[in-house]
Coordinates of C-alpha atoms and ligand atoms in Angstrom, one line a residue:
M296 CA -0.2 0.1 0.2
K297 CA 1.3 3.7 -0.9
T298 CA 0.5 6.6 1.0
D299 CA 1.4 10.2 0.8
V300 CA 2.0 10.5 4.9
A301 CA 1.6 7.6 7.0
I302 CA 0.8 8.5 10.9
I303 CA 1.7 6.0 13.9
G304 CA -1.1 7.0 16.7
G305 CA -4.5 8.1 16.5
G306 CA -4.4 10.0 19.9
P307 CA -4.3 14.1 19.9
G308 CA -1.3 14.2 18.2
G309 CA -1.6 11.9 15.4
A310 CA -5.4 12.7 14.6
A311 CA -4.6 16.6 15.0
A312 CA -2.0 16.0 12.6
A313 CA -4.3 13.7 9.9
M314 CA -7.1 16.6 9.7
F315 CA -4.8 19.5 9.5
L316 CA -3.0 17.5 6.5
S317 CA -6.6 16.8 4.9
Q318 CA -7.2 20.3 4.6
T319 CA -3.7 19.9 2.1
G320 CA -5.4 17.1 -0.1
L321 CA -2.8 14.6 0.4
R322 CA -3.5 11.0 1.1
V323 CA -3.3 10.3 4.7
T324 CA -3.1 6.9 6.4
M325 CA -3.4 6.8 10.1
I326 CA -2.5 3.7 12.0
E327 CA -4.0 3.3 15.7
K328 CA -2.9 -0.1 17.6
A329 CA -5.9 0.3 20.4
Q330 CA -9.5 0.2 20.1
S331 CA -11.1 3.7 19.9
P332 CA -12.5 4.9 22.6
R333 CA -9.9 4.3 25.0
Y334 CA -8.6 5.2 28.1
H335 CA -5.7 7.9 28.6
I336 CA -4.6 10.4 31.2
G337 CA -4.3 13.9 30.5
E338 CA -7.5 15.9 30.6
S339 CA -7.1 19.7 31.3
L340 CA -6.5 21.5 28.1
T341 CA -4.5 25.0 28.1
G342 CA -6.4 28.3 26.2
E343 CA -4.2 27.6 23.1
C344 CA -5.1 24.1 23.0
G345 CA -8.7 25.5 22.8
N346 CA -7.7 27.5 19.8
C347 CA -6.2 24.4 18.0
L348 CA -9.2 23.0 18.2
R349 CA -11.2 25.9 16.9
A350 CA -8.7 26.0 13.8
L351 CA -10.5 22.2 13.5
G352 CA -13.6 23.5 13.5
L353 CA -14.4 21.3 16.6
E354 CA -15.6 24.3 19.0
E355 CA -19.3 23.5 18.1
E356 CA -19.0 19.7 18.9
M357 CA -17.0 20.7 21.9
T358 CA -19.9 22.5 23.2
A359 CA -22.0 19.8 22.2
R360 CA -20.2 17.3 23.9
R361 CA -20.4 19.5 27.3
H362 CA -17.0 18.8 28.3
P363 CA -16.6 21.3 31.1
V364 CA -15.7 24.7 30.4
K365 CA -12.2 26.1 31.9
Y366 CA -11.9 29.6 32.6
G367 CA -8.4 29.0 34.5
V368 CA -6.7 27.3 36.9
T369 CA -6.1 27.9 41.0
V370 CA -2.8 27.2 42.3
Y371 CA -3.3 26.5 46.2
G372 CA 0.2 26.8 48.0
P373 CA 1.0 24.5 51.1
R374 CA -1.5 24.2 53.6
G375 CA -4.2 25.5 51.1
R376 CA -2.8 29.3 51.5
N377 CA -1.1 31.7 48.9
A378 CA -3.4 30.8 46.0
F379 CA -3.2 31.7 42.8
W380 CA -5.0 32.3 39.7
V381 CA -4.0 32.3 36.0
P382 CA -7.0 32.7 33.9
V383 CA -7.3 31.7 30.2
K384 CA -7.5 34.7 28.0
G385 CA -7.0 34.7 24.4
W386 CA -4.7 37.4 22.5
H387 CA -5.4 39.5 19.2
P388 CA -2.5 41.4 17.8
G389 CA -4.6 44.7 17.6
S390 CA -6.4 44.7 20.9
G391 CA -4.4 42.6 23.1
L392 CA -5.7 40.2 25.7
F393 CA -9.5 39.2 25.9
D394 CA -11.5 36.7 28.0
T395 CA -11.8 33.3 26.4
H396 CA -12.2 29.8 27.5
T397 CA -10.7 26.0 26.7
W398 CA -12.0 22.7 28.2
S399 CA -11.3 19.6 30.3
V400 CA -11.9 16.5 28.8
R401 CA -12.5 12.7 29.3
R402 CA -9.8 11.5 27.2
S403 CA -11.7 8.5 25.8
D404 CA -14.4 10.7 24.5
F405 CA -12.2 13.5 23.2
D406 CA -9.4 11.3 21.5
H407 CA -12.7 9.2 19.9
M408 CA -14.3 12.5 18.5
L409 CA -10.8 13.5 16.9
F410 CA -10.3 10.1 15.5
T411 CA -14.1 9.8 14.0
A412 CA -13.5 13.6 13.2
A413 CA -10.1 12.6 11.2
A414 CA -11.6 9.4 9.5
A415 CA -14.6 11.5 8.6
R416 CA -12.5 14.3 6.9
G417 CA -11.1 11.5 4.6
V418 CA -8.2 10.3 6.3
S419 CA -7.6 6.4 5.8
V420 CA -7.8 4.9 9.6
M421 CA -6.1 1.4 9.9
K422 CA -6.5 -0.7 13.1
A423 CA -2.8 -2.0 13.4
E424 CA 0.2 -1.8 15.4
A425 CA 3.5 -0.1 13.6
V426 CA 6.0 -2.7 14.0
A427 CA 9.0 -1.5 11.9
P428 CA 9.9 1.5 9.8
L429 CA 10.7 0.6 6.6
L430 CA 14.1 2.3 5.8
N431 CA 16.2 3.1 2.6
G432 CA 19.6 4.2 4.2
N433 CA 19.2 7.1 6.5
T434 CA 15.5 7.7 4.7
V435 CA 12.0 6.4 6.1
R436 CA 10.2 5.2 3.6
G437 CA 7.2 4.0 5.3
V438 CA 6.2 1.3 8.4
R439 CA 5.5 -2.0 8.7
V440 CA 2.3 -3.0 10.5
R441 CA 0.6 -5.6 11.8
T442 CA -3.3 -6.0 11.9
N443 CA -5.2 -7.9 14.4
G444 CA -5.0 -11.1 12.5
S445 CA -1.1 -10.9 12.8
I446 CA -1.1 -9.8 8.9
V447 CA 1.9 -7.9 8.3
E448 CA 2.0 -5.0 5.8
D449 CA 4.5 -2.3 4.7
I450 CA 2.8 1.0 3.7
A451 CA 5.1 2.8 1.6
S452 CA 5.0 6.6 2.4
E453 CA 6.9 9.8 1.2
V454 CA 6.9 11.1 5.1
L455 CA 6.3 9.1 8.6
I456 CA 4.9 11.0 11.3
D457 CA 5.8 9.3 14.9
A458 CA 2.7 10.4 17.0
S459 CA 2.9 7.0 19.2
G460 CA 2.9 9.0 22.6
Q461 CA 4.8 7.3 25.3
G462 CA 5.4 4.7 23.0
T463 CA 8.2 6.6 21.2
F464 CA 8.2 4.2 17.9
L465 CA 10.9 5.8 16.2
S466 CA 13.2 6.0 19.3
N467 CA 12.8 2.4 20.2
A468 CA 13.2 1.2 16.7
G469 CA 16.6 2.9 17.2
M470 CA 15.9 5.7 14.6
I471 CA 16.4 8.7 16.5
G472 CA 19.2 7.6 19.4
Q473 CA 17.9 6.9 23.0
K474 CA 15.5 9.1 25.2
V475 CA 17.5 11.9 27.4
R476 CA 15.9 11.9 31.1
G477 CA 13.6 14.6 31.7
N478 CA 14.1 17.2 34.8
Y479 CA 10.7 15.4 36.4
D480 CA 11.8 11.7 35.4
R481 CA 11.8 9.9 39.2
Q482 CA 8.0 11.2 39.7
V483 CA 5.1 8.7 40.4
A484 CA 1.2 9.9 39.5
V485 CA -1.4 7.8 41.0
F486 CA -5.1 8.7 39.8
S487 CA -8.5 8.0 39.4
Q488 CA -12.0 9.7 39.0
V489 CA -14.3 10.3 41.9
T490 CA -17.9 11.7 42.5
G491 CA -18.7 14.1 45.4
A492 CA -16.3 16.6 44.8
I493 CA -16.7 20.3 45.7
R494 CA -15.9 22.7 43.1
D495 CA -15.8 26.1 42.6
P496 CA -19.4 27.9 42.4
G497 CA -21.4 28.8 39.0
A498 CA -19.2 29.5 36.0
A499 CA -15.8 28.6 37.3
S500 CA -17.3 24.9 38.0
G501 CA -15.1 23.4 35.4
N502 CA -11.7 25.2 36.3
T503 CA -8.7 23.3 37.0
L504 CA -7.3 23.2 40.8
I505 CA -3.6 22.6 41.6
F506 CA -2.7 21.8 45.3
Y507 CA 1.1 22.1 46.1
R508 CA 2.3 20.6 49.1
Q509 CA 6.1 21.3 48.5
K510 CA 8.8 20.5 45.6
H511 CA 7.8 17.8 43.3
H512 CA 4.5 16.8 45.6
W513 CA 1.2 18.2 44.6
A514 CA -2.4 17.1 43.4
W515 CA -4.8 17.8 40.4
F516 CA -8.7 18.2 40.6
I517 CA -10.1 18.5 37.1
P518 CA -13.7 18.4 36.4
L519 CA -14.6 15.7 33.8
D520 CA -18.5 16.4 33.4
D521 CA -21.3 17.4 35.8
E522 CA -20.9 14.6 38.4
I523 CA -17.2 13.4 38.1
T524 CA -13.7 15.0 38.8
S525 CA -10.6 13.5 37.9
V526 CA -8.0 13.7 40.9
G527 CA -4.3 12.6 40.9
I528 CA -1.4 12.9 43.3
V529 CA 2.0 13.2 42.0
V530 CA 5.1 12.4 44.2
P531 CA 8.8 11.7 43.9
A532 CA 9.2 8.0 43.4
E533 CA 11.5 7.5 46.5
Y534 CA 8.7 8.8 48.3
Y535 CA 6.0 6.8 46.8
R536 CA 8.1 3.7 46.9
A537 CA 8.8 4.5 51.2
K538 CA 4.9 4.4 51.6
N539 CA 4.6 0.7 50.3
E540 CA 1.0 0.9 49.9
S541 CA -1.6 -0.2 47.5
K542 CA -2.0 2.7 44.7
H543 CA -5.8 2.7 46.1
Q544 CA -4.7 3.1 49.7
F545 CA -1.9 5.6 48.6
L546 CA -4.6 7.8 46.7
M547 CA -7.2 8.0 49.5
R548 CA -4.4 8.4 52.3
E549 CA -2.8 11.3 50.1
L550 CA -6.0 12.8 48.8
Y551 CA -6.8 13.6 52.5
Q552 CA -3.0 14.8 54.0
L553 CA -1.9 16.3 50.9
N554 CA -3.9 19.8 51.3
P555 CA -6.4 20.9 53.7
E556 CA -8.3 22.9 50.6
L557 CA -8.1 19.5 48.9
T558 CA -9.6 17.8 51.8
R559 CA -12.1 20.1 52.4
R560 CA -13.1 19.6 48.8
L561 CA -13.5 15.8 48.9
P562 CA -16.1 15.4 51.9
E563 CA -17.5 12.4 50.8
I564 CA -16.2 10.7 47.4
E565 CA -16.8 7.5 45.5
F566 CA -14.3 6.4 43.1
V567 CA -16.0 5.6 39.9
E568 CA -12.7 4.5 37.9
E569 CA -10.0 1.9 38.8
V570 CA -6.8 3.6 40.7
R571 CA -4.1 3.8 38.2
G572 CA -0.5 4.8 38.3
I573 CA 2.4 5.8 35.8
S574 CA 5.9 6.6 36.5
N575 CA 9.0 7.5 34.3
Y576 CA 7.1 9.6 32.0
S577 CA 9.5 12.5 31.7
Y578 CA 11.8 12.6 28.9
R579 CA 13.0 13.8 25.7
L580 CA 14.9 13.0 22.3
L581 CA 17.6 15.7 20.8
N582 CA 16.6 14.7 17.1
F583 CA 13.5 14.1 15.9
T584 CA 13.7 14.7 12.5
G585 CA 14.9 13.6 9.5
K586 CA 14.7 12.6 5.6
G587 CA 11.1 11.3 5.4
F588 CA 10.1 11.3 9.3
L589 CA 9.1 13.5 12.3
C590 CA 7.7 13.2 15.6
V591 CA 4.9 15.0 17.5
G592 CA 3.9 15.2 21.2
D593 CA 5.1 12.8 23.5
S594 CA 6.7 10.5 20.9
H595 CA 9.7 13.0 21.4
R596 CA 9.3 15.1 24.5
F597 CA 7.2 15.0 27.5
I598 CA 8.2 17.6 30.5
D599 CA 5.9 17.4 33.6
P600 CA 2.0 16.8 33.9
V601 CA 1.9 20.2 36.3
F602 CA -0.1 23.0 34.1
S603 CA -1.3 20.8 31.6
F604 CA 0.6 21.5 28.3
G605 CA 1.1 17.5 27.2
V606 CA -2.2 17.7 24.7
F607 CA -1.5 21.6 23.7
F608 CA 2.2 20.4 22.5
A609 CA 0.8 17.2 20.5
M610 CA -1.9 19.0 18.5
K611 CA 0.1 22.5 18.1
E612 CA 3.1 20.2 16.7
A613 CA 1.0 18.7 14.6
E614 CA -0.4 21.9 13.0
Y615 CA 3.4 22.9 12.6
A616 CA 3.8 19.0 11.1
A617 CA 1.1 19.6 8.6
S618 CA 2.6 23.0 7.6
S619 CA 6.1 21.8 7.3
I620 CA 5.1 18.8 5.2
A621 CA 2.7 20.6 2.9
S622 CA 6.0 22.8 2.3
F623 CA 8.2 19.9 1.6
F624 CA 5.4 18.3 -1.0
A625 CA 5.7 21.6 -2.7
D626 CA 9.2 21.7 -3.3
S627 CA 9.8 19.8 -6.3
K628 CA 13.7 19.3 -5.4
R629 CA 13.4 17.7 -2.1
E630 CA 17.3 17.8 -1.6
Q631 CA 17.7 19.2 2.0
P632 CA 19.6 16.7 4.2
N633 CA 16.8 17.5 7.0
P634 CA 13.7 19.0 5.2
F635 CA 11.8 19.1 8.7
I636 CA 14.7 21.0 10.5
D637 CA 12.7 23.9 10.8
Y638 CA 9.8 22.3 12.1
Q639 CA 12.2 20.4 14.9
R640 CA 13.8 23.7 16.0
L641 CA 10.8 25.5 16.4
C642 CA 8.9 22.5 18.8
D643 CA 12.1 22.8 20.6
R644 CA 11.9 26.4 21.2
G645 CA 8.1 26.1 22.9
Q646 CA 8.7 23.2 24.9
D647 CA 12.2 24.8 25.9
N648 CA 10.0 27.7 27.2
I649 CA 7.6 25.6 29.3
Q650 CA 10.8 23.9 30.7
E651 CA 12.1 27.4 32.1
L652 CA 8.4 27.9 33.4
I653 CA 7.9 24.7 35.2
D654 CA 11.8 24.9 36.3
A655 CA 11.2 28.2 37.6
F656 CA 8.0 27.0 39.3
W657 CA 9.7 24.1 41.0
E658 CA 13.1 25.4 41.6
H659 CA 12.1 28.9 43.0
P660 CA 8.8 29.1 43.9
Y661 CA 8.8 32.3 45.7
A662 CA 10.4 34.2 43.0
F663 CA 7.9 32.6 40.5
S664 CA 5.3 33.6 42.3
M665 CA 6.5 37.4 42.6
L666 CA 7.0 36.9 39.0
A667 CA 3.5 35.7 38.3
H668 CA 1.7 38.2 40.7
H669 CA 3.5 41.3 40.4
R670 CA 6.0 41.6 37.8
Y671 CA 5.1 40.1 34.6
P672 CA 1.5 38.6 35.4
E673 CA 0.4 39.1 31.7
D674 CA 3.6 36.8 30.3
V675 CA 2.6 34.2 32.5
I676 CA -1.0 34.1 31.4
H677 CA 0.8 34.1 27.8
M678 CA 2.6 30.8 28.8
F679 CA 0.1 29.1 30.5
A680 CA -2.2 29.4 27.7
G681 CA 1.0 28.1 25.2
R682 CA 2.0 31.2 23.5
V683 CA 5.6 30.0 23.5
Y684 CA 6.8 29.8 20.0
N685 CA 7.6 33.5 19.5
E686 CA 11.5 34.1 18.3
T687 CA 11.2 37.2 20.5
P688 CA 11.4 36.1 24.3
L689 CA 8.7 37.7 26.9
P690 CA 10.6 39.2 29.7
G691 CA 8.8 37.4 32.3
L692 CA 10.5 34.3 30.5
L693 CA 13.6 36.0 30.5
A694 CA 13.1 36.7 33.9
M695 CA 12.5 32.9 34.4
R696 CA 15.5 31.9 32.4
S697 CA 17.7 34.3 34.6
I698 CA 16.7 33.0 37.7
N699 CA 17.2 29.2 36.8
E700 CA 20.1 30.1 35.4
Q701 CA 21.4 31.5 38.9
G702 CA 20.1 28.7 40.7
R703 CA 22.0 25.9 38.3
K704 CA 25.4 27.9 38.9
K705 CA 24.8 27.9 42.6
R706 CA 23.9 24.2 42.3
V707 CA 27.1 23.5 40.6
A708 CA 29.0 25.4 42.7
H709 CA 27.7 23.5 46.0
E710 CA 28.5 20.2 44.4
C711 CA 32.1 21.5 43.3
A712 CA 32.7 22.9 46.7
G713 CA 31.4 19.4 48.3
S714 CA 33.5 17.2 46.0
I715 CA 36.9 19.4 47.0
N716 CA 35.6 19.1 50.9
Ligands
FAD238 C1 0.4 11.7 35.1 C2 0.2 12.8 33.8 C3 -0.9 14.0 33.7 C4 -1.5 14.6 32.4 N1 -2.0 15.4 32.5 C5 -2.7 16.3 31.8 C6 -3.3 17.2 31.6 O1 -3.8 17.5 32.5 N2 -3.3 17.9 30.1 C7 -2.7 17.5 29.4 O2 -2.9 18.6 28.3 N3 -1.8 16.6 29.4 C8 -1.7 15.8 30.5 N4 -0.4 14.5 30.1 C9 0.4 14.8 29.0 C10 -1.0 14.0 28.1 O3 -1.3 12.8 28.5 C11 0.1 13.6 26.7 O4 0.8 14.6 26.4 C12 -0.7 13.8 25.6 O5 -1.9 12.5 25.4 C13 0.3 13.5 24.2 O6 -0.7 12.9 23.1 P1 0.0 12.3 21.9 O7 -0.8 12.1 20.9 O8 1.6 12.6 21.6 O9 0.2 10.7 22.4 P2 -0.8 9.6 22.9 O10 -2.4 10.4 23.5 O11 -0.2 9.0 24.0 O12 -1.4 9.0 21.7 C14 -0.5 8.3 21.4 C15 -1.4 7.2 20.3 O13 -0.9 6.1 19.5 C16 -0.8 4.6 19.7 N5 0.5 3.8 19.6 C17 1.2 3.7 20.4 N6 2.1 2.9 19.6 C18 2.0 2.5 18.5 C19 1.9 1.5 17.5 N7 3.0 1.0 17.6 N8 1.2 1.3 16.4 C20 -0.1 2.0 16.2 N9 -0.6 3.1 17.5 C21 0.2 3.3 18.3 C22 -1.6 4.8 21.2 O14 -2.3 3.5 21.1 C23 -2.0 6.2 21.4 O15 -3.6 6.2 21.0 C24 -0.5 14.3 31.7 C25 0.7 13.2 31.7 C26 0.7 12.6 32.6 C27 1.7 11.2 32.6

């Protein structure tokens, strides 16, 4: 079988890439191994993720499906105090910031919506597992897949998109090097869904809440519909192991010990989903594009779940990937050593900027809250939304970079002093 673009994975990254590409007239084949709908974690969307959905013409359907409307996120400090609020705001070059909203979603429903929308727009959808890239030297020429009945088929493509999420298909196939561990690699998340949680009143009831206990120890609270709320605890792996509890015991105890404001919001809860866990989810791949291929979303990088950037990156990179692939097809010569290097640099810029935001939050919480509240609240609103790809960095981002850099220097000096003594 032959196609212009083959996509591995029908999650938000793969399905969005398929839909953006379907607008270019290219033949697109999307390969997904799981039966849709399927469970996935990652439920709170950023403001610019909402705009990706609008760009795909899906706003009406998001509203019809009654996904909770999110106007912002409240981050509660230790002991429930020093909360700060970051609203979801849009931005217009002429008039500046304006009020808008995004959504939080039950991923099985949301991903199924994207998956079926891609199929409805002419994308050829295949239920199969990608098992190996097809190579001609260093050039990826397609992908070998195995369908349900263990039948093996080769799909020849001009471009292969790896959107396999944490499956990191091309990395595992040895095409793009080893994963580099991310800064938040040694973390464990334990999560489920509950009824009976107390939300903010009225229109604010769909907002995301984050509860901070101490560095790298926090909880999320994300409304999924009128009744059900996603709750999750994230802690260092050592802490989790030392507790020596079942996932269920761990989650129950933490929900009532982590932060008094979280306790207040969970007077009588009932679990309506199994308790799940995930660890070692933070990594990056340094090179994720080349002749005949590129990666989007988790297939090349995931930083940290705090502040909910994963689905946004997957969908925004899908949009950029589609535009880069359209330019590639429009170029009759196609002689560059890496036709997608500009795409890779753009993705790195956005993700590096969010890395600075997250590092500043974890490593320098007091300085971070000064920047967020007093010095650069507008820049922090832009960054939380996902407006992080500009060539000229925002002053608030430069300030975060600077405090992170000073912190790194201090840590190095401290380590050197330790090794001399
Ligand atoms: C604890 C935790 C909490 C999170 N919370 C949030 C949040 O609140 N908001 C947010 O935006 N993000 C969140 N994320 C991140 C979010 O889950 C991911 O970033 C997002 O799902 C990435 O989308 P994707 O399309 O790249 O990958 P995925 O959504 O993982 O989709 C990949 C798809 O590829 C398929 N696949 C894999 N291998 C193959 C193969 N060989 N052949 C065929 N198909 C294959 C899989 O079945 C899957 O359907 C969280 C992550 C974690 C770990």
